[in-house]
XYZ file of N, CA and C in Angstrom:
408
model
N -23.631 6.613 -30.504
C -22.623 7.422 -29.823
C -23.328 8.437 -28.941
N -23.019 8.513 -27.861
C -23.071 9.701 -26.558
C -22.706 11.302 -27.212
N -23.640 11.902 -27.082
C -22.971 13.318 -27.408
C -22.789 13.689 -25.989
N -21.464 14.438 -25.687
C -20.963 15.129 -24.854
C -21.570 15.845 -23.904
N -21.882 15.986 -22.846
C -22.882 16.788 -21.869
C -22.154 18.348 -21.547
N -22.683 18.778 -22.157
C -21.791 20.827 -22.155
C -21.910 21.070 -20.993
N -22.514 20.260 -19.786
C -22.823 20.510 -18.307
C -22.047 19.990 -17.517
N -21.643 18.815 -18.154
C -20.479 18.008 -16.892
C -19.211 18.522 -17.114
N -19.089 19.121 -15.549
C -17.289 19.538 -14.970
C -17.074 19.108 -14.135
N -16.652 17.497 -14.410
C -15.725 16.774 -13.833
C -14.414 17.731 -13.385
N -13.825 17.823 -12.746
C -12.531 18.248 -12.371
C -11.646 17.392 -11.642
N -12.001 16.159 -11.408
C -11.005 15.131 -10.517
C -11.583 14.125 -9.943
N -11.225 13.024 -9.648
C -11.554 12.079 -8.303
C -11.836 12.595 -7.141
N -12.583 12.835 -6.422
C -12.832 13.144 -4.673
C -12.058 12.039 -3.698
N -12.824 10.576 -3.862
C -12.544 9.686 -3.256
C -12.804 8.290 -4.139
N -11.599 7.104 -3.366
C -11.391 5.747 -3.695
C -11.577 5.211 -2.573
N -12.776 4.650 -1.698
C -13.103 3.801 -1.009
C -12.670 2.497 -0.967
N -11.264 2.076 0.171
C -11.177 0.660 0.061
C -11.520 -0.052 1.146
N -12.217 -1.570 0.911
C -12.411 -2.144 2.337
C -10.851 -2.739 2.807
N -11.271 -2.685 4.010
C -9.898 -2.974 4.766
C -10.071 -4.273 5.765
N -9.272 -5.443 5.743
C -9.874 -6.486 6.969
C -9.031 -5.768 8.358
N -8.177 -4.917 8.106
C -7.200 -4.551 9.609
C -6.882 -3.174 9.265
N -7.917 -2.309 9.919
C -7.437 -0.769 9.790
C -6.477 -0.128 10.302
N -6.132 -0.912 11.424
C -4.734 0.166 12.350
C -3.627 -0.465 10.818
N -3.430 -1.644 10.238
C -2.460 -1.935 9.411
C -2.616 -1.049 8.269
N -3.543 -0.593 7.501
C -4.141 -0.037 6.365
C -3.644 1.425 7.009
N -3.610 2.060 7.880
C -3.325 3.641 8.430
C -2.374 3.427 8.104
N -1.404 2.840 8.843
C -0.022 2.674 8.818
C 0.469 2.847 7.303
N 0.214 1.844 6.802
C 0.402 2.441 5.115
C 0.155 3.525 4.640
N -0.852 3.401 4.433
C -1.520 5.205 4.211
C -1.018 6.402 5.085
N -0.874 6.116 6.053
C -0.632 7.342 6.877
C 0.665 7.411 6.836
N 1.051 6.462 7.988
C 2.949 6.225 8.476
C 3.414 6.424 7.426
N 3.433 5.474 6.456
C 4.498 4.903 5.302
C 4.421 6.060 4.154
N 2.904 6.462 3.476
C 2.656 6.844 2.296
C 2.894 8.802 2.891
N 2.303 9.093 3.760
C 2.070 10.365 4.596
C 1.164 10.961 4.266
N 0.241 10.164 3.848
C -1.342 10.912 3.953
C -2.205 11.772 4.651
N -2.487 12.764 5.091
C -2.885 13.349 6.239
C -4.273 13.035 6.869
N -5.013 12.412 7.723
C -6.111 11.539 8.178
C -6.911 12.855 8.582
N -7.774 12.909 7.950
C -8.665 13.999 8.196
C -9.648 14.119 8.617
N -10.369 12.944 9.019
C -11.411 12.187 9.558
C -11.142 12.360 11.117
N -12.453 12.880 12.021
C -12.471 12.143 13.270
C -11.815 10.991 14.087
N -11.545 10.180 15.131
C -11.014 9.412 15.255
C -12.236 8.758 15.993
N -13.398 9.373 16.198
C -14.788 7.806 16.635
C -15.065 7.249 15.454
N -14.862 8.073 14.191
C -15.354 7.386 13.422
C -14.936 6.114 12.650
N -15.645 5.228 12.387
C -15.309 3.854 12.174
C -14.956 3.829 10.735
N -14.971 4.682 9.889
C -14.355 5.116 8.590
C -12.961 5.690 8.707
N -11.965 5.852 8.167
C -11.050 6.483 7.904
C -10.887 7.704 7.025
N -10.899 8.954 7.051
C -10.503 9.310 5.694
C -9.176 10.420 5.219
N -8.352 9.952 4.687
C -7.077 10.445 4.370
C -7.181 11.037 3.072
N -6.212 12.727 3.240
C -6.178 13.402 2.184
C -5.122 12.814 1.335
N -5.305 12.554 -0.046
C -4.183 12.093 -1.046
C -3.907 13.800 -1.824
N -4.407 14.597 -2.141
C -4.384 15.989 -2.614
C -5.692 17.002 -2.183
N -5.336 18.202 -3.084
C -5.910 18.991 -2.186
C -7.524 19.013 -3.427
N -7.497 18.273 -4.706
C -8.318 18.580 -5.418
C -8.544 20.098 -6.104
N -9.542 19.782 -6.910
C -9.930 20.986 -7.828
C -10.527 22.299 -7.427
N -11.406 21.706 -6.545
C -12.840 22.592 -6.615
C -13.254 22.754 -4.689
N -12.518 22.504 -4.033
C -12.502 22.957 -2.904
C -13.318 21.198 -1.874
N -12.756 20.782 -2.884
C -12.901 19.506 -1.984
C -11.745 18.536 -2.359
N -11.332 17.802 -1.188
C -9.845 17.202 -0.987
C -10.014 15.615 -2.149
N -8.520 15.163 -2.464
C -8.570 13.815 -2.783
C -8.710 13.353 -1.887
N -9.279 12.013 -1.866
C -9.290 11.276 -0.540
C -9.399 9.454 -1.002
N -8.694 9.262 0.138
C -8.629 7.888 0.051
C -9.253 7.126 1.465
N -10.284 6.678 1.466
C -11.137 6.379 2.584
C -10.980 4.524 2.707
N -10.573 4.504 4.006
C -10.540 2.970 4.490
C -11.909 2.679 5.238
N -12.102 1.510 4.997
C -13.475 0.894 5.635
C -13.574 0.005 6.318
N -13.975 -0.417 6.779
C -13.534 -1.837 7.548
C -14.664 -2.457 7.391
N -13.904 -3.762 7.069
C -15.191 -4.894 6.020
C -15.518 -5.635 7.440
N -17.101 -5.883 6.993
C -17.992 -5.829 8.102
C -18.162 -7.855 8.142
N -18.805 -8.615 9.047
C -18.569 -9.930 8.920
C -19.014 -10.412 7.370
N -20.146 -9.830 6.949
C -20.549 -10.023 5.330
C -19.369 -9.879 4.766
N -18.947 -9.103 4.608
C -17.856 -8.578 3.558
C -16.829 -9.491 3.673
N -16.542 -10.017 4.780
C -14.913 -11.054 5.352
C -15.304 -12.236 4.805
N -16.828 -12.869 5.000
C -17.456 -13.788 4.227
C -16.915 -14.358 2.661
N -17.112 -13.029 2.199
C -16.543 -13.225 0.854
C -15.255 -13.331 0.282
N -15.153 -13.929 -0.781
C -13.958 -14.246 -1.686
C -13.207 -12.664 -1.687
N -12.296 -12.572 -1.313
C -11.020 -11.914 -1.193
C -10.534 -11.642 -2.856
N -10.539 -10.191 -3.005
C -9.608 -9.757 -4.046
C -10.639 -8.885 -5.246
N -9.822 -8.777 -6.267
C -10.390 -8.556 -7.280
C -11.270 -7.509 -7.491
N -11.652 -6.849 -6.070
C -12.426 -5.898 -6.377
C -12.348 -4.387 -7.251
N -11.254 -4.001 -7.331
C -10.210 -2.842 -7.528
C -8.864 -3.828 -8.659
N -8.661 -2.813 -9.328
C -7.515 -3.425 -10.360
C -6.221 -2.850 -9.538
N -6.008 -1.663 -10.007
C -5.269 -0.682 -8.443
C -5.695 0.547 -9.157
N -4.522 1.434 -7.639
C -5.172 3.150 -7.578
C -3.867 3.387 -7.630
N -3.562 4.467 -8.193
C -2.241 4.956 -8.831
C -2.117 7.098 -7.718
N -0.866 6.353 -7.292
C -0.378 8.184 -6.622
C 0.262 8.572 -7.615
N 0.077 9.525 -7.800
C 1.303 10.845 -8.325
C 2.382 11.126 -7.800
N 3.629 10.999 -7.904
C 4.657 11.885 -7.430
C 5.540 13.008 -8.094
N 5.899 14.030 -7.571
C 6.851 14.875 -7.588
C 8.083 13.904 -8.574
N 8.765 13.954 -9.930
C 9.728 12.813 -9.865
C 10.697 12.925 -8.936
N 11.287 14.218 -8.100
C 12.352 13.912 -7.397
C 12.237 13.816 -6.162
N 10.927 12.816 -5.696
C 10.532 12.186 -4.955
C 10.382 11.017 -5.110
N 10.485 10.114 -6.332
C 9.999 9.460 -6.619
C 10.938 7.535 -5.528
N 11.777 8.122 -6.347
C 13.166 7.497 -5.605
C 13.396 7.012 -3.787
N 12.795 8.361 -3.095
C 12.948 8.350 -1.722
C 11.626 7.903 -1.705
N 10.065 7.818 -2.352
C 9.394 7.144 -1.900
C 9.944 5.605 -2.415
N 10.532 5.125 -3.142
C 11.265 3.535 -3.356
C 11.338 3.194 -2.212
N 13.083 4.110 -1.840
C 13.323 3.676 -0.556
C 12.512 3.738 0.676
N 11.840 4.379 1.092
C 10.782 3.782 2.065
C 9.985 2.833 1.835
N 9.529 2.515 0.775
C 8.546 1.431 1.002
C 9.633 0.334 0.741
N 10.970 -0.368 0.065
C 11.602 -1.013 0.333
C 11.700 -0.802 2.157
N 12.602 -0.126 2.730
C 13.133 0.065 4.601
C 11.755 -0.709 4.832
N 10.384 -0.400 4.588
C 9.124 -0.837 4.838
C 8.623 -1.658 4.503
N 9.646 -3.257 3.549
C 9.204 -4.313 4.082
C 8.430 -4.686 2.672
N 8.632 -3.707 1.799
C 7.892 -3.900 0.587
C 8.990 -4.452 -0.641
N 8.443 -5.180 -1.970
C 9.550 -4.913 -2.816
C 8.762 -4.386 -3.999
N 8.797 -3.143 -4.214
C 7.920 -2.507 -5.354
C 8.268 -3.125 -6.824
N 7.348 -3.218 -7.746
C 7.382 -3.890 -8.950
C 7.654 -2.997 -10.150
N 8.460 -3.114 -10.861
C 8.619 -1.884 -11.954
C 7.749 -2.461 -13.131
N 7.214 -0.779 -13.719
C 5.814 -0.992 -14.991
C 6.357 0.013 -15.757
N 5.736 -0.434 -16.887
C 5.510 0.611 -17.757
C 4.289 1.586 -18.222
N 4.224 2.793 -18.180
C 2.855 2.784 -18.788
C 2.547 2.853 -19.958
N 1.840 2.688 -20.024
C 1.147 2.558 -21.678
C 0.867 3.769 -22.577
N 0.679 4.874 -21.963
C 0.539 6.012 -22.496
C 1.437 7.091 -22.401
N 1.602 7.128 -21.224
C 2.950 8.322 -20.521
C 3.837 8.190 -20.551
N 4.694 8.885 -20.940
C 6.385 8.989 -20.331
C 6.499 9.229 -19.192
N 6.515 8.316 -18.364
C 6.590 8.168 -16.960
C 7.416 6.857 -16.819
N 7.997 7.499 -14.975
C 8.397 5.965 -14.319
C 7.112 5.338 -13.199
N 7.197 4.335 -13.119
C 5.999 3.677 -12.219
C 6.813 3.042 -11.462
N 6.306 2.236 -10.491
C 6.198 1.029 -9.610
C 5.028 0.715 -8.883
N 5.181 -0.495 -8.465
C 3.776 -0.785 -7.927
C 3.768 -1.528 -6.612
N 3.537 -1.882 -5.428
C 3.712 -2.727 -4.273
C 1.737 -2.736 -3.959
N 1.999 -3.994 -3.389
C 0.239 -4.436 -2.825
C 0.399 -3.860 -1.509
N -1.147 -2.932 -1.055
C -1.200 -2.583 0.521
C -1.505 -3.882 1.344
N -1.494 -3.311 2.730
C -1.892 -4.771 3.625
C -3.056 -5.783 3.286
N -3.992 -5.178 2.357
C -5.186 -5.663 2.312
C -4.958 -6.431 0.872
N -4.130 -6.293 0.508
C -3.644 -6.674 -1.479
C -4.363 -6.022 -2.215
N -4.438 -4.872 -2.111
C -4.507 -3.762 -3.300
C -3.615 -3.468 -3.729
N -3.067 -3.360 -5.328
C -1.908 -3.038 -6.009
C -1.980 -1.662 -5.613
N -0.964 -1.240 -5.612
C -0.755 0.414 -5.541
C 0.249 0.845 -6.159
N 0.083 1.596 -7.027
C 1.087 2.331 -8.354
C 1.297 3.672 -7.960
N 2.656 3.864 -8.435
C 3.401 5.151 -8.158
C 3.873 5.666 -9.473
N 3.657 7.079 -9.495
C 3.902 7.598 -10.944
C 4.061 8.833 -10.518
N 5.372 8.943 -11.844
C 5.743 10.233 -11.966
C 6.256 10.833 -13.282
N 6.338 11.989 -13.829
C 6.736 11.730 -15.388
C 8.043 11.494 -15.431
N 8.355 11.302 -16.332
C 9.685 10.478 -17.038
C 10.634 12.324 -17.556
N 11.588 12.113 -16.224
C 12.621 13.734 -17.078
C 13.670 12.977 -17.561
């Protein structure tokens, strides 16, 4: 057994790096649809969108990449199980309805631990993406 490190303060995720085969489609989600705020430059060939504001004076972020001819090469999928947002619950609903108007049909889950409601819809690239909020 690992004894505990009295030094590590984790305080959150920073960033979830996904490759993307079509980035203007992957913004659109993230940005348009989800309302992520793109905080990144626009020469740059990375993306990077705030998902929260974080702990410790650095943002959540959800960074798109764009998979390079190697990367397209390869077998598709599987890389990522999915990445789960948080919502407000009385948001939870009006984010439904947009991503339904948007062409999606979100999947209802349960979780396993929380009293929460979920759903889940795949981004352009087929990454599952889960929505959670607690259960009032």
């Amino acid at each position: 057994r690992l004894e505990k490190n009295s030094m590590a303060q984790i305080v959150g995720i920073a960033e979830i790096v996904l490759w993307t085969a079509d980035k203007t489609r992957a913004v659109a989600f993230y940005h348009d649809l989800l309302g992520l705020e793109v905080i990144s430059p626009p020469h740059l060939p990375n993306v990077f969108l705030k998902a929260g504001d974080g702990h410790a004076g650095v943002p959540q972020m959800i960074v798109l990449v764009p998979k390079s001819a190697e990367v397209k090469a390869q077998p598709s999928g599987y890389q990522l199980h999915h990445l789960a947002f948080e919502l407000p619950p009385a948001h939870f609903d009006v984010q439904k309805q947009a991503l339904i108007q948007a062409g999606f049909a979100p999947r209802a889950g349960k979780h396993p631990v929380l009293a929460s409601r979920t759903m889940y819809v795949d981004d352009p690239d087929g990454n599952e993406v889960e929505f959670i909020c607690r259960d009032e």
